[in-house]
PDB file of C-alpha atoms and ligand atoms in Angstrom:
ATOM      1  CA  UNK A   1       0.000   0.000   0.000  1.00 92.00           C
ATOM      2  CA  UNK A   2       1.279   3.737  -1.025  1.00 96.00           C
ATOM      3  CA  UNK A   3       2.316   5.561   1.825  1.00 98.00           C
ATOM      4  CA  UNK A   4       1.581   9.279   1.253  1.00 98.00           C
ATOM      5  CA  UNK A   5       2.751  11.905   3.771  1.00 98.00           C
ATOM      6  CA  UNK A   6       1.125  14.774   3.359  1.00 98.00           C
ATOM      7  CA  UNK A   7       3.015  18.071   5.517  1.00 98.00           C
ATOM      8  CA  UNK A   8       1.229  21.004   6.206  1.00 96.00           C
ATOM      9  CA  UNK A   9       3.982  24.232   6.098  1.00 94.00           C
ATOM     10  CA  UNK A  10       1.670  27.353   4.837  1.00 94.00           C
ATOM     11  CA  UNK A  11       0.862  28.689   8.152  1.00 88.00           C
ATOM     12  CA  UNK A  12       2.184  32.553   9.021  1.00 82.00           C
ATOM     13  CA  UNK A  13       3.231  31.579  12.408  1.00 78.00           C
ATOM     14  CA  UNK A  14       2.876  35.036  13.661  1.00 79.00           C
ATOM     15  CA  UNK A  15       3.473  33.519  17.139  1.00 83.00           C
ATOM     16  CA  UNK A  16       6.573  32.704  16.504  1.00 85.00           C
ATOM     17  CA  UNK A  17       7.184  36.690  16.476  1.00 81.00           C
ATOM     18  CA  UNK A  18       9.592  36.148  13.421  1.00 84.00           C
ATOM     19  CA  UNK A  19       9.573  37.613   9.958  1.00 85.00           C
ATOM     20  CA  UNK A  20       9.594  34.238   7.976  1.00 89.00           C
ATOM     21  CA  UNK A  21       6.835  31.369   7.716  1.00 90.00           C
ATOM     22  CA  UNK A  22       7.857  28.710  10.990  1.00 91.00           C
ATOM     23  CA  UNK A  23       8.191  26.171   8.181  1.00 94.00           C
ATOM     24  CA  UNK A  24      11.113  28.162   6.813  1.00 95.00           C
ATOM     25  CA  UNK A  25      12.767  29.126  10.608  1.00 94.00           C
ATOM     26  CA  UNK A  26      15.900  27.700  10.672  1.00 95.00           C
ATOM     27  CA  UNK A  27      16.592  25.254  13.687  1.00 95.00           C
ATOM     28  CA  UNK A  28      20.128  23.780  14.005  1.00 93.00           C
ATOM     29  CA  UNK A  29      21.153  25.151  10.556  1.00 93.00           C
ATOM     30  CA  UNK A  30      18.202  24.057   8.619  1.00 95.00           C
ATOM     31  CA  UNK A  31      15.056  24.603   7.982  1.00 96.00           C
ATOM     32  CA  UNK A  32      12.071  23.139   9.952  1.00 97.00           C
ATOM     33  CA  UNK A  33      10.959  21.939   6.942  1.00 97.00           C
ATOM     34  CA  UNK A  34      13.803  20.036   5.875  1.00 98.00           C
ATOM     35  CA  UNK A  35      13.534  18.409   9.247  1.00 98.00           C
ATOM     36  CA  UNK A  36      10.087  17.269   8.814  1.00 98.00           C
ATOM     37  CA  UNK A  37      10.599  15.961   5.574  1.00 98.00           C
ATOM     38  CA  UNK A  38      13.484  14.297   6.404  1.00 98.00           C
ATOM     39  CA  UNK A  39      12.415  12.665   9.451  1.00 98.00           C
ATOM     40  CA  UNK A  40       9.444  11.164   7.141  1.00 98.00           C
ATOM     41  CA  UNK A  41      11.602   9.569   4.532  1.00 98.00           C
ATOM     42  CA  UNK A  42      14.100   8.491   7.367  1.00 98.00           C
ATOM     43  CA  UNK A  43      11.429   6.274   8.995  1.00 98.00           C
ATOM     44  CA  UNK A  44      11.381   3.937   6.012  1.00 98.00           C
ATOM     45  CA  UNK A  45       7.830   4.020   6.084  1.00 98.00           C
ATOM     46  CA  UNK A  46       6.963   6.598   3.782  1.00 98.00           C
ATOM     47  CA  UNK A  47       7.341   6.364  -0.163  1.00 97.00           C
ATOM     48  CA  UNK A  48       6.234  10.407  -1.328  1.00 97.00           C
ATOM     49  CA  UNK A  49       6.135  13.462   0.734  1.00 98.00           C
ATOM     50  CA  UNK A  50       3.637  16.398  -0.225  1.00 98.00           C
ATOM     51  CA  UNK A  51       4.621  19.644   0.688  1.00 98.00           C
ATOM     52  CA  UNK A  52       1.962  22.670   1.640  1.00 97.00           C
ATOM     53  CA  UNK A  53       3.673  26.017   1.968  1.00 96.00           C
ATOM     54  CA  UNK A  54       2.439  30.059   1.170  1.00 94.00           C
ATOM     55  CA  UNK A  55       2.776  30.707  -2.425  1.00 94.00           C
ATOM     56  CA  UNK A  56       5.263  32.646  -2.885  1.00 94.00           C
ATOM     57  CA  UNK A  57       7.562  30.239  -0.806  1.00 95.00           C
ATOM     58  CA  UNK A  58       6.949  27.249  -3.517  1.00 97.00           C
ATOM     59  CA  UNK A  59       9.938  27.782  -5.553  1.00 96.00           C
ATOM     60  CA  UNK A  60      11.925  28.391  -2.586  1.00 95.00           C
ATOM     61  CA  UNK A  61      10.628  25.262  -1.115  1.00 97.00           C
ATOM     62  CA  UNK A  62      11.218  22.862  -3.700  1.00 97.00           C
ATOM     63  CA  UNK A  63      15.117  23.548  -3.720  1.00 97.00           C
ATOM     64  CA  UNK A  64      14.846  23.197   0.294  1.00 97.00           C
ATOM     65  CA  UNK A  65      13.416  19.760  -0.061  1.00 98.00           C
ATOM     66  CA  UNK A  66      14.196  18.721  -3.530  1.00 97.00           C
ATOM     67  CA  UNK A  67      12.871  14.483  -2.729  1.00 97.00           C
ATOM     68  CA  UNK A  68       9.054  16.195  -1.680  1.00 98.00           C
ATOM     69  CA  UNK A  69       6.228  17.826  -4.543  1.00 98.00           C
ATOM     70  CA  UNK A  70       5.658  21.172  -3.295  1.00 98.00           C
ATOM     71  CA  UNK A  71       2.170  22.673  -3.828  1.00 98.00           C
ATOM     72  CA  UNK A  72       0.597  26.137  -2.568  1.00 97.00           C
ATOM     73  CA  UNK A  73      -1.652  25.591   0.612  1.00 96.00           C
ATOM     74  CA  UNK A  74      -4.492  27.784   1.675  1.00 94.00           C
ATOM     75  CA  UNK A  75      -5.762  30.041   4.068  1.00 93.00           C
ATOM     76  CA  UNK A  76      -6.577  27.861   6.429  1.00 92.00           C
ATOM     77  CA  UNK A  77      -5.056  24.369   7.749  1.00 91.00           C
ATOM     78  CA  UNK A  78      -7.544  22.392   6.598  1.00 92.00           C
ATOM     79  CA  UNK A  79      -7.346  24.143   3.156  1.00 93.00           C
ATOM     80  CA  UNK A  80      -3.730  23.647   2.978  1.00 95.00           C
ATOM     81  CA  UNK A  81      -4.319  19.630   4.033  1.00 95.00           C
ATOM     82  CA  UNK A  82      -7.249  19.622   1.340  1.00 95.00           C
ATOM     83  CA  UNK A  83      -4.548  20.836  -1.080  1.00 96.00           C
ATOM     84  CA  UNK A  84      -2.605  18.335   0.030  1.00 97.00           C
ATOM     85  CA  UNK A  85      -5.055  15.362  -0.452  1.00 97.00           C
ATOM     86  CA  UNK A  86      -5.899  16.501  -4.065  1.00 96.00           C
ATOM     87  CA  UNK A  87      -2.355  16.184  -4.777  1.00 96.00           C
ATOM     88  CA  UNK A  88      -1.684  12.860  -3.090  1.00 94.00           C
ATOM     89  CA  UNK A  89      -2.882  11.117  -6.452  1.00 88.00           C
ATOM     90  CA  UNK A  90      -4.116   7.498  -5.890  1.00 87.00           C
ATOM     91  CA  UNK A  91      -2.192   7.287  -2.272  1.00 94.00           C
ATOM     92  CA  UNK A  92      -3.849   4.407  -0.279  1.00 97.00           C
ATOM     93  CA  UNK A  93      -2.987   5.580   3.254  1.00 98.00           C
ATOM     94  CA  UNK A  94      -1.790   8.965   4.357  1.00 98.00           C
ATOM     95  CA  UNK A  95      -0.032  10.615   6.791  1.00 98.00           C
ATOM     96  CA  UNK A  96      -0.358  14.262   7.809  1.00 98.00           C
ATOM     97  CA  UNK A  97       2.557  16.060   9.280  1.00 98.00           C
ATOM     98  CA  UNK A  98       2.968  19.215  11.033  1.00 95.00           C
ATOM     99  CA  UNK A  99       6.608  21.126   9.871  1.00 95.00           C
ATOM    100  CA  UNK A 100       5.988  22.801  12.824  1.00 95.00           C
ATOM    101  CA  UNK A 101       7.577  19.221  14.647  1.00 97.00           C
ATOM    102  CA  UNK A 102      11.243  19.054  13.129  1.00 97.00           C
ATOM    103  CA  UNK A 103      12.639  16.528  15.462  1.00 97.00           C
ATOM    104  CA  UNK A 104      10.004  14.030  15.437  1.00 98.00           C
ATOM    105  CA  UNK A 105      11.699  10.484  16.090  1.00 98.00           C
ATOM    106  CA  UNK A 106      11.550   8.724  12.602  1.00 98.00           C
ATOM    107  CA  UNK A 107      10.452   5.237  14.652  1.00 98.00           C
ATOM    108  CA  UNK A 108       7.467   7.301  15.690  1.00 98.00           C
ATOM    109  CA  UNK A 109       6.518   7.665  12.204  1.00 98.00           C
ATOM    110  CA  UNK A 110       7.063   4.120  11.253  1.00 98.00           C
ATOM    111  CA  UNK A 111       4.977   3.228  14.519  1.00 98.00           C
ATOM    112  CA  UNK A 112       1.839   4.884  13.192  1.00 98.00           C
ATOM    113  CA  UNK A 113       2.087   3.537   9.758  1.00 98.00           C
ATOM    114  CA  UNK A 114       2.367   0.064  11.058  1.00 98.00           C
ATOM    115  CA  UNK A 115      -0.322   0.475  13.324  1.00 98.00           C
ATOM    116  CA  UNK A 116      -2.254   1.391   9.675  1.00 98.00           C
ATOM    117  CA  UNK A 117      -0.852  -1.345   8.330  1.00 98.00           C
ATOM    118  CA  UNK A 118      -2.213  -3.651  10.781  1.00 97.00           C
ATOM    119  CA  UNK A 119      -6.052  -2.547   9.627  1.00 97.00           C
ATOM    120  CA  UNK A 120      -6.488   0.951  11.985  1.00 98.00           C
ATOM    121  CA  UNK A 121      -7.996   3.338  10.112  1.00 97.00           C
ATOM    122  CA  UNK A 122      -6.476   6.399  11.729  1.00 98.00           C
ATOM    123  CA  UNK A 123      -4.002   6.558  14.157  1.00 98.00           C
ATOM    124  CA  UNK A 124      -2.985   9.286  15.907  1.00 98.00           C
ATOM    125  CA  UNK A 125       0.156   9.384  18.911  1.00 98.00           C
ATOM    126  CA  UNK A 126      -0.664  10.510  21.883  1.00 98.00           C
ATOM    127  CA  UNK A 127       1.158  11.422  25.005  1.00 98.00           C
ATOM    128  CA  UNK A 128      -0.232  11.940  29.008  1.00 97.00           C
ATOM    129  CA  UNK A 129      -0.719  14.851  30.102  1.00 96.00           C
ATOM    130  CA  UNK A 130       1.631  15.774  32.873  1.00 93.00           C
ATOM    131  CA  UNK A 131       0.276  19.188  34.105  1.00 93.00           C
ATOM    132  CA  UNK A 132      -3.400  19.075  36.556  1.00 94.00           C
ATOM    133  CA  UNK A 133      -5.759  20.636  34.068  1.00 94.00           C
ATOM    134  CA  UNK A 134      -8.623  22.693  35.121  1.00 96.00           C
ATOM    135  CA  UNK A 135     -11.925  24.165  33.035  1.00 96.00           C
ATOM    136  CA  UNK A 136     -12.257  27.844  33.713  1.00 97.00           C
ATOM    137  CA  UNK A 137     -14.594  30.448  32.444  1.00 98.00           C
ATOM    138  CA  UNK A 138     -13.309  33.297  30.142  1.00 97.00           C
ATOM    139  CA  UNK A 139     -11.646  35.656  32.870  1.00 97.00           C
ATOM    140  CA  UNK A 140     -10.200  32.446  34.225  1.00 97.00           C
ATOM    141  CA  UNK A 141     -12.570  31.043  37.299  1.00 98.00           C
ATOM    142  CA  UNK A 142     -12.294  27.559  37.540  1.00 97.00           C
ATOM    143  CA  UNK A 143     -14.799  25.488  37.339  1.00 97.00           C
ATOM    144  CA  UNK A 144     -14.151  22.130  37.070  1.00 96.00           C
ATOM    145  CA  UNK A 145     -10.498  20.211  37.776  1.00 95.00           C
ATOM    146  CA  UNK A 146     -10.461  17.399  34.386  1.00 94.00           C
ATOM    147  CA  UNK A 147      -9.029  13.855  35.510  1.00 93.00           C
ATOM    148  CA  UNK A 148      -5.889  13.700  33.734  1.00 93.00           C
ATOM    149  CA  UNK A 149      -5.818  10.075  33.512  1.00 93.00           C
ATOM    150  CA  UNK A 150      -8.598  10.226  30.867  1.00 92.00           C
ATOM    151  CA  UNK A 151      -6.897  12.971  29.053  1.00 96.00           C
ATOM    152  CA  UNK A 152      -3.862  12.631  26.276  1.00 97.00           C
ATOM    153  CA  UNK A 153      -1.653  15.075  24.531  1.00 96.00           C
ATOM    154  CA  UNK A 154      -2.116  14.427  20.839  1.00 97.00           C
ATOM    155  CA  UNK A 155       1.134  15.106  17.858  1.00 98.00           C
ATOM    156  CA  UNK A 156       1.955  14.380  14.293  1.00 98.00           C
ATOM    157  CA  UNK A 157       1.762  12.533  12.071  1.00 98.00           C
ATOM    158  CA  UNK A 158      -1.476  11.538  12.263  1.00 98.00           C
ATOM    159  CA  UNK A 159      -2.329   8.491  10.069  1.00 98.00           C
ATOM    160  CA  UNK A 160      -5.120   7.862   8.055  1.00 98.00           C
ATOM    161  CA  UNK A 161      -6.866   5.506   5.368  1.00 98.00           C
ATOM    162  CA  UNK A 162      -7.117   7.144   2.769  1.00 97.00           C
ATOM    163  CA  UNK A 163     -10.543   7.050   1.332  1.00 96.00           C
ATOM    164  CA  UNK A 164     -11.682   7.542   5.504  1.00 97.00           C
ATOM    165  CA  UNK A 165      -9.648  10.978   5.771  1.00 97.00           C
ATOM    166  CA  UNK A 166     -11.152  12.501   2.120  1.00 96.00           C
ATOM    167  CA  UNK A 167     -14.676  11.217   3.415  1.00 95.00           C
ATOM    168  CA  UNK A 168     -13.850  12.938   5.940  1.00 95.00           C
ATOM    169  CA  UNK A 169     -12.719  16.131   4.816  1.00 94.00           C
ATOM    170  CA  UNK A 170     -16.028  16.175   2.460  1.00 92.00           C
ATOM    171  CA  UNK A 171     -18.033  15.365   4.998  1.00 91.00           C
ATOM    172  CA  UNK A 172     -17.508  19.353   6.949  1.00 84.00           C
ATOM    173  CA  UNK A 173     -16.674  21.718   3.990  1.00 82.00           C
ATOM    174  CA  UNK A 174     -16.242  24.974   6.056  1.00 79.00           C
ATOM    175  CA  UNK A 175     -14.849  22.874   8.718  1.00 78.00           C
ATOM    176  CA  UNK A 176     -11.677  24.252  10.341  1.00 77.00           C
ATOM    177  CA  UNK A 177      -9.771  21.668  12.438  1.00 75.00           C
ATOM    178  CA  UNK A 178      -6.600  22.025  13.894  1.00 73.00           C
ATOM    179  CA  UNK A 179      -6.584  18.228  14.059  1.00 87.00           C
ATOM    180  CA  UNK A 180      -7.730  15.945  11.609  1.00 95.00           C
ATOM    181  CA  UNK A 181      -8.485  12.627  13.482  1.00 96.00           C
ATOM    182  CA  UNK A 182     -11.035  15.394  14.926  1.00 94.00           C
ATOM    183  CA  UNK A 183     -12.607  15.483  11.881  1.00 95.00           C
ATOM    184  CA  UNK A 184     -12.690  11.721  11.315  1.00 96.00           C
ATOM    185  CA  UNK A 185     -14.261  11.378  14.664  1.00 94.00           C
ATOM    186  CA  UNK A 186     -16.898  13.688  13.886  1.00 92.00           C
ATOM    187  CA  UNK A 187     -17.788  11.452  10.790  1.00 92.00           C
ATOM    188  CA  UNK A 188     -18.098   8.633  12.711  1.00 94.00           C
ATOM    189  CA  UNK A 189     -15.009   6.555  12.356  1.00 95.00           C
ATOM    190  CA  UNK A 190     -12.701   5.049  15.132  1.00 97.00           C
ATOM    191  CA  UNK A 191      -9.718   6.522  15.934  1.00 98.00           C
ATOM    192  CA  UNK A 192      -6.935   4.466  17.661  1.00 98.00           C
ATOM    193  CA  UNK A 193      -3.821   6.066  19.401  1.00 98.00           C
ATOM    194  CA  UNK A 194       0.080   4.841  19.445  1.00 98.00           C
ATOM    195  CA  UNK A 195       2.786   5.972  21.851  1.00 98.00           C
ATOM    196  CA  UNK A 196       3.840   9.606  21.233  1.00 98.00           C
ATOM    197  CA  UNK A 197       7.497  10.845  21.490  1.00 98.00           C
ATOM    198  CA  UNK A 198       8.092  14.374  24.038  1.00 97.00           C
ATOM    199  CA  UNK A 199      10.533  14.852  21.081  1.00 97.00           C
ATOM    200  CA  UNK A 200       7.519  15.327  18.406  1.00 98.00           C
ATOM    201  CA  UNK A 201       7.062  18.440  20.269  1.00 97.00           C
ATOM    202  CA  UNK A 202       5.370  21.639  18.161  1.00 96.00           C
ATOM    203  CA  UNK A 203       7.071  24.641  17.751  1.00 95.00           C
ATOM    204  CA  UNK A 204       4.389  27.368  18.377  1.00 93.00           C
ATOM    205  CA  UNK A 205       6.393  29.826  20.234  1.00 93.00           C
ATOM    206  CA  UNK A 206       9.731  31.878  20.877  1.00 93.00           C
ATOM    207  CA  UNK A 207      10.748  29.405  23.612  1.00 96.00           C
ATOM    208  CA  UNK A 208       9.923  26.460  22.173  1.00 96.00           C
ATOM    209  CA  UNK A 209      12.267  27.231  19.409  1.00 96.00           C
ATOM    210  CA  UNK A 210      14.728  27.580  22.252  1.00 96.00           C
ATOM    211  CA  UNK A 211      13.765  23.974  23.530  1.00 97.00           C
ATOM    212  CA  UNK A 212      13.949  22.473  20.004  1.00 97.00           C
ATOM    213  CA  UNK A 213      17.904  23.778  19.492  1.00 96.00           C
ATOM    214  CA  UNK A 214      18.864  22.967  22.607  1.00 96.00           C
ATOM    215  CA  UNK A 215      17.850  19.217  21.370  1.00 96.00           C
ATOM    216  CA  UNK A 216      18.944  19.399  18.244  1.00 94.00           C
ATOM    217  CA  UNK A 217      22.288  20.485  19.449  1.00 92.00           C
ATOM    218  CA  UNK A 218      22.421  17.160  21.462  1.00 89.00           C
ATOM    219  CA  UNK A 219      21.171  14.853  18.945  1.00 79.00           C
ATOM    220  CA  UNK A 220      24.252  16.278  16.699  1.00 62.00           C
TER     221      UNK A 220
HETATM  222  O1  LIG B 301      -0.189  27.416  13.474  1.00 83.87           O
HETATM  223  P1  LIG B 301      -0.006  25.981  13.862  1.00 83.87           P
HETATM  224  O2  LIG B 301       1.281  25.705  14.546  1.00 83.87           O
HETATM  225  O3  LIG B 301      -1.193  25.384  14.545  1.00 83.87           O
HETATM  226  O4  LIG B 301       0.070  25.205  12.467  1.00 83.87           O
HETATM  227  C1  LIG B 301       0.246  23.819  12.406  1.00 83.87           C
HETATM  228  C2  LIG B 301       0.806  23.451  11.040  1.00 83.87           C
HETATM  229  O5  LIG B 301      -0.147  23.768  10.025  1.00 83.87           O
HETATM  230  C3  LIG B 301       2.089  24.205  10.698  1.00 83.87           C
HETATM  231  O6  LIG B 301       3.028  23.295  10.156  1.00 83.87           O
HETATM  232  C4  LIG B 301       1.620  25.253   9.702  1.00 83.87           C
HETATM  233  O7  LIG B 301       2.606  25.629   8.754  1.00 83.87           O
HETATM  234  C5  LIG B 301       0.459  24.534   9.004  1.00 83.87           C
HETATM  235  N1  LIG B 301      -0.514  25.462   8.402  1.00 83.87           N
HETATM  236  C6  LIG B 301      -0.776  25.391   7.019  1.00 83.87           C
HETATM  237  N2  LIG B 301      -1.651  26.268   6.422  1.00 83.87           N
HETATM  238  C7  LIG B 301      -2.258  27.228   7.146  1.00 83.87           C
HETATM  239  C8  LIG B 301      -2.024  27.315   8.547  1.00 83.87           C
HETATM  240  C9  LIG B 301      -1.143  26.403   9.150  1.00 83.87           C
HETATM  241  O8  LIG B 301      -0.211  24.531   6.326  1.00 83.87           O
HETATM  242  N3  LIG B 301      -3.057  28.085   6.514  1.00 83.87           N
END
């Protein structure tokens, strides 16, 4: 079965409080794209990576990562994983891969598409959650404290049949998801979960930036 990764990299990342797309930050010397995508064909598991990224960044991108397709993504995250899917061809399962998680262990990946392999549908890792967490009203009352136990921290890639993620993403047009098991779910299918890595970590902000080089630094 084709193994199509499909890796999300249009988003702004204004929180980041840089001038360049996340995607194109460096980390370590290189991009966190080139990270991403590397990490995906390093896991042996994947046979094409599809690249998402602003428009204006597609030439630029396809010289970063020369082995991926690059494509423009959209507005949205779900537009730029639509994108994504329309360019995946006749791919029979699918990953989908933040850039935003550049050190993401490559067994990880391989863990999720074997778990696909094995008949799951869509797979998603998932870590505990180590903080208490507490539901508060909007200026921050609390209301209820959440039993952790129940609760999981969820990363990338996610893994998908196929034909179950585009029903999916047909199924809620104007949907906008930031995850897209979460959109499988709502249409009714099972997702399963897989051990997650701490080093699949997102980069969202300043310090996590800070987090990821100290590790990269180390894995060097
Ligand atoms: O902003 P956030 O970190 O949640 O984005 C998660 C991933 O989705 C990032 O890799 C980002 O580049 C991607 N994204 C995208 N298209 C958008 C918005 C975000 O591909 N319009």
């Amino acid at each position: 079965m084709t193994v199509v990764a499909l890796v999300p990299a249009a988003g702004r990342g204004t929180r980041l409080g840089l001038d360049v797309p996340k995607a194109f930050v460096a980390l370590h010397g290189r991009s966190l794209l080139e990270w991403a995508v590397g990490g995906l064909f390093a896991s042996g598991a994947v046979d094409d990576v599809v690249v998402m990224v602003p428009d204006e960044l597609v030439d630029g991108a396809r010289s970063l990562v020369p082995r991926a397709r690059v494509v423009p993504g959209g507005a949205e995250r779900t537009d730029s994983v639509r994108a994504g899917l329309a360019a995946a061809g006749r791919a029979e399962l699918v990953l989908v891969h933040d850039a935003a998680r550049p050190l993401t262990p490559p067994a990880m990946i391989a863990r999720v598409v074997a778990s696909l392999r094995g008949g799951a549908t869509a797979v998603i890792p998932a870590l505990p959650v180590a903080d208490t967490v507490k539901r508060v009203t909007p200026d921050g009352a609390v209301v209820a404290t959440v039993d952790r136990a129940d609760l999981r921290a969820v990363q990338t890639p996610q893994g998908f049949a196929a034909d179950a993620l585009r029903a999916a993403y047909d199924a809620a047009p104007g949907e906008l998801a930031t995850d897209d098991a979460g959109l499988v779910e709502r249409a009714g299918g099972t997702v399963v979960t897989v051990p997650g890595d701490p080093l699949a970590m997102k980069i969202t902000t300043a310090f996590d930036l800070r987090v990821a080089q100290a590790l990269a630094e180390e894995q060097r």
